[in-house]
mmCIF file of C-alpha atoms in Angstrom:
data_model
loop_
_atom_site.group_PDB
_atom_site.id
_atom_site.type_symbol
_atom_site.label_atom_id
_atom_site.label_comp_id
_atom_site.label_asym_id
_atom_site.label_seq_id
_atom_site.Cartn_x
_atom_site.Cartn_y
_atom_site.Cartn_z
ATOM 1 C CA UNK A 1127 49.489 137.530 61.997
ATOM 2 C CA UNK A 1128 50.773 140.927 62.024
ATOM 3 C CA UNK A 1129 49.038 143.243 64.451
ATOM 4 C CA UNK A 1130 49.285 147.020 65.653
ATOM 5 C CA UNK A 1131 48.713 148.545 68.603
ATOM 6 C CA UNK A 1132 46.748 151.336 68.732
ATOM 7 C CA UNK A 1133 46.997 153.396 71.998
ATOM 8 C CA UNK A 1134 45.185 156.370 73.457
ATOM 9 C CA UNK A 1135 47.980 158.193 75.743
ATOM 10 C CA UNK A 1136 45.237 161.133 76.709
ATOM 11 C CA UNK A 1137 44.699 160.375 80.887
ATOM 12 C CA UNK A 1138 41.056 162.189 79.932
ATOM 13 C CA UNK A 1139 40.068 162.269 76.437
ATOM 14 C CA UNK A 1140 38.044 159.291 74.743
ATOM 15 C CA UNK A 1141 39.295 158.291 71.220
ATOM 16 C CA UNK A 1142 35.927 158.083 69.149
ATOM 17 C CA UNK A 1143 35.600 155.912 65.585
ATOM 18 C CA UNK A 1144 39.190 155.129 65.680
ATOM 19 C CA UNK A 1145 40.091 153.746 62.347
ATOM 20 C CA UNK A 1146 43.029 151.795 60.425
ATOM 21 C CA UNK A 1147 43.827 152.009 56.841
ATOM 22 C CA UNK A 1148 47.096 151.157 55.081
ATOM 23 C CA UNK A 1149 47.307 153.812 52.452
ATOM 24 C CA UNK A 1150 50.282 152.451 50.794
ATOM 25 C CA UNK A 1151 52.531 149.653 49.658
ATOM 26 C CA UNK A 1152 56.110 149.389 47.582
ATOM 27 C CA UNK A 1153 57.806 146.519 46.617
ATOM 28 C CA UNK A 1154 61.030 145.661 48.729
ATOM 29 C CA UNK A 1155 63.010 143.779 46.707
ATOM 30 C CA UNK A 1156 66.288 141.913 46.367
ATOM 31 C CA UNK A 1157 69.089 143.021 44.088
ATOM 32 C CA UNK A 1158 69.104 140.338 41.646
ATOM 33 C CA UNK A 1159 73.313 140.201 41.810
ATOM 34 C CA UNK A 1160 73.586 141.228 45.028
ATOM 35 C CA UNK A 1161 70.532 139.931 47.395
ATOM 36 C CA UNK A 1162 71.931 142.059 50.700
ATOM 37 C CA UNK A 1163 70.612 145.436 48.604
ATOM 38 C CA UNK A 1164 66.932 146.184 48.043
ATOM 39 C CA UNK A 1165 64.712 149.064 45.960
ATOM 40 C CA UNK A 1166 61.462 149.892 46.514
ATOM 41 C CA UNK A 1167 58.968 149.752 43.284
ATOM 42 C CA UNK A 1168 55.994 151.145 43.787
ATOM 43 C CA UNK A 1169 52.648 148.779 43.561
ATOM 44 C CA UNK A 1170 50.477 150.623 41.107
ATOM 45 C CA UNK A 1171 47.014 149.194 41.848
ATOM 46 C CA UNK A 1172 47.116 149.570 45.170
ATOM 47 C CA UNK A 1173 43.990 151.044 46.566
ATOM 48 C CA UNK A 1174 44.060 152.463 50.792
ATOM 49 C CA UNK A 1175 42.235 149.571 52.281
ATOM 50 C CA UNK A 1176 40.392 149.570 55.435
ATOM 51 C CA UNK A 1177 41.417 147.142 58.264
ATOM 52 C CA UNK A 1178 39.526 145.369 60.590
ATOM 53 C CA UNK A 1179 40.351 145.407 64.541
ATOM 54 C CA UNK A 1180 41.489 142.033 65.897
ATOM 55 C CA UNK A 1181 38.519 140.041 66.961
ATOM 56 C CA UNK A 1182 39.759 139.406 70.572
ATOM 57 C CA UNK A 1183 38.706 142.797 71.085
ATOM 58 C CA UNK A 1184 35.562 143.930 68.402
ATOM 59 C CA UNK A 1185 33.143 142.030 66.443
ATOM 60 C CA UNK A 1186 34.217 140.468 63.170
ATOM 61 C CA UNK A 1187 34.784 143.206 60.507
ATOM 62 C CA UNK A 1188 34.533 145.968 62.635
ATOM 63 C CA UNK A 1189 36.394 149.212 61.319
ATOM 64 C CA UNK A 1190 35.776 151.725 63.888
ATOM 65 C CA UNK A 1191 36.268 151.955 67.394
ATOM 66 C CA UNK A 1192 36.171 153.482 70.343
ATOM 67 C CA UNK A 1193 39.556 153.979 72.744
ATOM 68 C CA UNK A 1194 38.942 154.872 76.308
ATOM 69 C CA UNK A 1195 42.260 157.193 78.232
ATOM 70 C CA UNK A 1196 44.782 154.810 78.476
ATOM 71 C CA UNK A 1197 43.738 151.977 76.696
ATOM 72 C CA UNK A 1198 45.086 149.771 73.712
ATOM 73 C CA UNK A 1199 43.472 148.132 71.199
ATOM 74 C CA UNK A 1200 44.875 145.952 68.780
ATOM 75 C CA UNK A 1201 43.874 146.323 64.625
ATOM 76 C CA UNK A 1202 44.762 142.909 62.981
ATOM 77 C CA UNK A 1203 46.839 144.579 59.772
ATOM 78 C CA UNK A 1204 47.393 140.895 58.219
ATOM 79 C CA UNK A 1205 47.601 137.377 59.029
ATOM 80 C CA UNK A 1206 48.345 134.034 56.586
ATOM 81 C CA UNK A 1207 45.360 131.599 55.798
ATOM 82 C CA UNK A 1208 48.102 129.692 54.923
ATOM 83 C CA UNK A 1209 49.983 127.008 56.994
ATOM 84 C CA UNK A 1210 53.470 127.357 54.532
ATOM 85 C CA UNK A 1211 52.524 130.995 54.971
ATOM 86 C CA UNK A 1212 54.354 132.840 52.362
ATOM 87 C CA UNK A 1213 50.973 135.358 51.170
ATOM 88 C CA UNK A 1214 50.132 138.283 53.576
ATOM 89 C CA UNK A 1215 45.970 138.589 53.728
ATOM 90 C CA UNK A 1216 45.243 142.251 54.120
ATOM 91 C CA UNK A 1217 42.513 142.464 56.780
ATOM 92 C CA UNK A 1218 39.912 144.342 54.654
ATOM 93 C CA UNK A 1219 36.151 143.532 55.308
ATOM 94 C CA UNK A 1220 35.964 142.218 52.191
ATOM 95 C CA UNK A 1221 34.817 138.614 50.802
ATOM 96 C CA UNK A 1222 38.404 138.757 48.357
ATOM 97 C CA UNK A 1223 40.975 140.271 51.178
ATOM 98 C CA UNK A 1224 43.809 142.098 49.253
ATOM 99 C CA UNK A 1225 46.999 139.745 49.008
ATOM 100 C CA UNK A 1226 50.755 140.241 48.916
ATOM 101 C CA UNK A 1227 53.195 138.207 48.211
ATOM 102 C CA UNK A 1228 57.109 139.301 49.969
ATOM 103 C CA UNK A 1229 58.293 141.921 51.577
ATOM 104 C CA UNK A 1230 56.856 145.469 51.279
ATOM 105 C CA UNK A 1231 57.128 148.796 52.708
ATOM 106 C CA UNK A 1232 53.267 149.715 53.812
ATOM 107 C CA UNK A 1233 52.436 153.435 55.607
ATOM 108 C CA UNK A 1234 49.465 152.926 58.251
ATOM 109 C CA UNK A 1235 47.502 155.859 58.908
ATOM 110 C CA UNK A 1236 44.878 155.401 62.198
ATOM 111 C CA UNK A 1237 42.582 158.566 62.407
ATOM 112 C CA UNK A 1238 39.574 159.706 64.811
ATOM 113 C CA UNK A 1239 37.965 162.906 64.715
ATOM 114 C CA UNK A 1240 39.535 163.402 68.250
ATOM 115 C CA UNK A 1241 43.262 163.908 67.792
ATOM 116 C CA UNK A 1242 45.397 164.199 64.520
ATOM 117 C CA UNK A 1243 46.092 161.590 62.180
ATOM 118 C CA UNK A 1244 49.003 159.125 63.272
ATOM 119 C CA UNK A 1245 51.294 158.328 60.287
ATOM 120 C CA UNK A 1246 54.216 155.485 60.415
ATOM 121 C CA UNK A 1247 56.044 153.268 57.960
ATOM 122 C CA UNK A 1248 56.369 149.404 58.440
ATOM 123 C CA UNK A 1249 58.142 147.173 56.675
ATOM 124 C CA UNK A 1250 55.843 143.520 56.270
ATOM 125 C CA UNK A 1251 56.410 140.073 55.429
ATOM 126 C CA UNK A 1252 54.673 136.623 55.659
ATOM 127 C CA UNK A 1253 58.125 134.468 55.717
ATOM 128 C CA UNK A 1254 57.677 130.519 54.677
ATOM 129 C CA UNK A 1255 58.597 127.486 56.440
ATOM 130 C CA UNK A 1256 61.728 127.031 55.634
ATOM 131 C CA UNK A 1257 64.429 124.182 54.886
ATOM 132 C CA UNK A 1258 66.015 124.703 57.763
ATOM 133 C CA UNK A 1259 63.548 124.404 59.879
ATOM 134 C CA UNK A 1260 62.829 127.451 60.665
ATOM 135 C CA UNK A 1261 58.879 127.900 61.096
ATOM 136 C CA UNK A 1262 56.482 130.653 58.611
ATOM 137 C CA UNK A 1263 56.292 133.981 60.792
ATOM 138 C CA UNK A 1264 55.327 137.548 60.089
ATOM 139 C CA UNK A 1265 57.810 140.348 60.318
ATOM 140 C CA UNK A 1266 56.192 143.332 60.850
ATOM 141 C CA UNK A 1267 58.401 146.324 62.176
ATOM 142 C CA UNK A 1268 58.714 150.173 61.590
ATOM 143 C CA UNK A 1269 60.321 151.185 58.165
ATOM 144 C CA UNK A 1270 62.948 152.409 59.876
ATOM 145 C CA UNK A 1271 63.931 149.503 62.156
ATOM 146 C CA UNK A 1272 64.373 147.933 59.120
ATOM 147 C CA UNK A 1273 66.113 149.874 57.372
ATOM 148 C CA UNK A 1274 68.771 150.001 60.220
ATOM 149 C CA UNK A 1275 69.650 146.482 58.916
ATOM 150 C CA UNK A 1276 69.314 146.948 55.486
ATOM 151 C CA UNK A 1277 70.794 148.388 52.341
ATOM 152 C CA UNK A 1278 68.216 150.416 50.534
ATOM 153 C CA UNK A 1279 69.152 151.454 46.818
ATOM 154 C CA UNK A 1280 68.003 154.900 45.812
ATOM 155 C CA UNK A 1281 65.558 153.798 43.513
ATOM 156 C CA UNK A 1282 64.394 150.920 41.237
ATOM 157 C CA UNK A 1283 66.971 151.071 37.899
ATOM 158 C CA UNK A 1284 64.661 150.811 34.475
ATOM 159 C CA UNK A 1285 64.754 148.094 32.311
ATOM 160 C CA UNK A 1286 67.172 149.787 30.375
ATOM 161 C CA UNK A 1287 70.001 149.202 32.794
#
């Protein structure tokens, strides 16, 4: 699962209907020729979707909450159903969860009508079991923690090219 914390720093002021949403997703994806170099292409039916906060701290489904001074709660952004993992399952209160399938470049918004909107990029994906050995995991870290260790094309070439 991929989780983020969400953390009130005020010593005083409570955080009231605190709420989740990733409001976007690109494609990260290999250079065919050269797999060490990525583009982003942007995903165009991707609505903002609503997540849910991880159940070890709310009720199932629950998209709002409130954040006392100091404290951190955690909002469950995606997790694998599956045991080869591979597919990230958005954690939208919905019967269909939105899927993904690789790596992606999501921006996570968390709001309240106590402070200012909190903005960040993260870069997610559900890796497989692989071959080697090596077990299915989630990588979720900011965009730019990723990009440290990546090669990021200016944009995706057409078809043309």
């Amino acid at each position: 699962w991929a989780e983020l914390e969400v953390t009130n720093s005020s010593p005083s002021q409570l955080l009231r209907d605190v709420e989740v949403k990733v409001m976007n997703l690109e494609d990260v994806l290999r250079k065919q020729d050269d797999p060490t170099k990525h583009f982003l292409y942007p995903v165009q039916l991707f609505n903002p979707t609503a997540v849910c906060w991880s159940e070890r701290f709310a009720p199932p489904n629950q998209l709002r909450m409130m954040i006392p001074p100091g404290s951190t709660s955690l909002a469950l952004i995606g997790f694998s159903d599956d045991s080869n993992g591979m597919w990230t399952v958005f954690n939208a209160p919905a019967p269909n969860k939105p899927r993904y399938l690789g790596g992606a470049r999501i921006e996570v918004e968390v709001s309240s009508p106590d402070s200012t909107p909190w903005k960040r990029a993260f870069y997610i994906e559900c890796h497989p079991n692989y071959t080697d050995g090596t077990r299915a995991r989630f990588e979720f870290v900011e965009w730019d923690a990723w990009l440290a260790n990546h090669e990021l094309l200016s944009n995706y070439p057409d078809k043309k090219s």
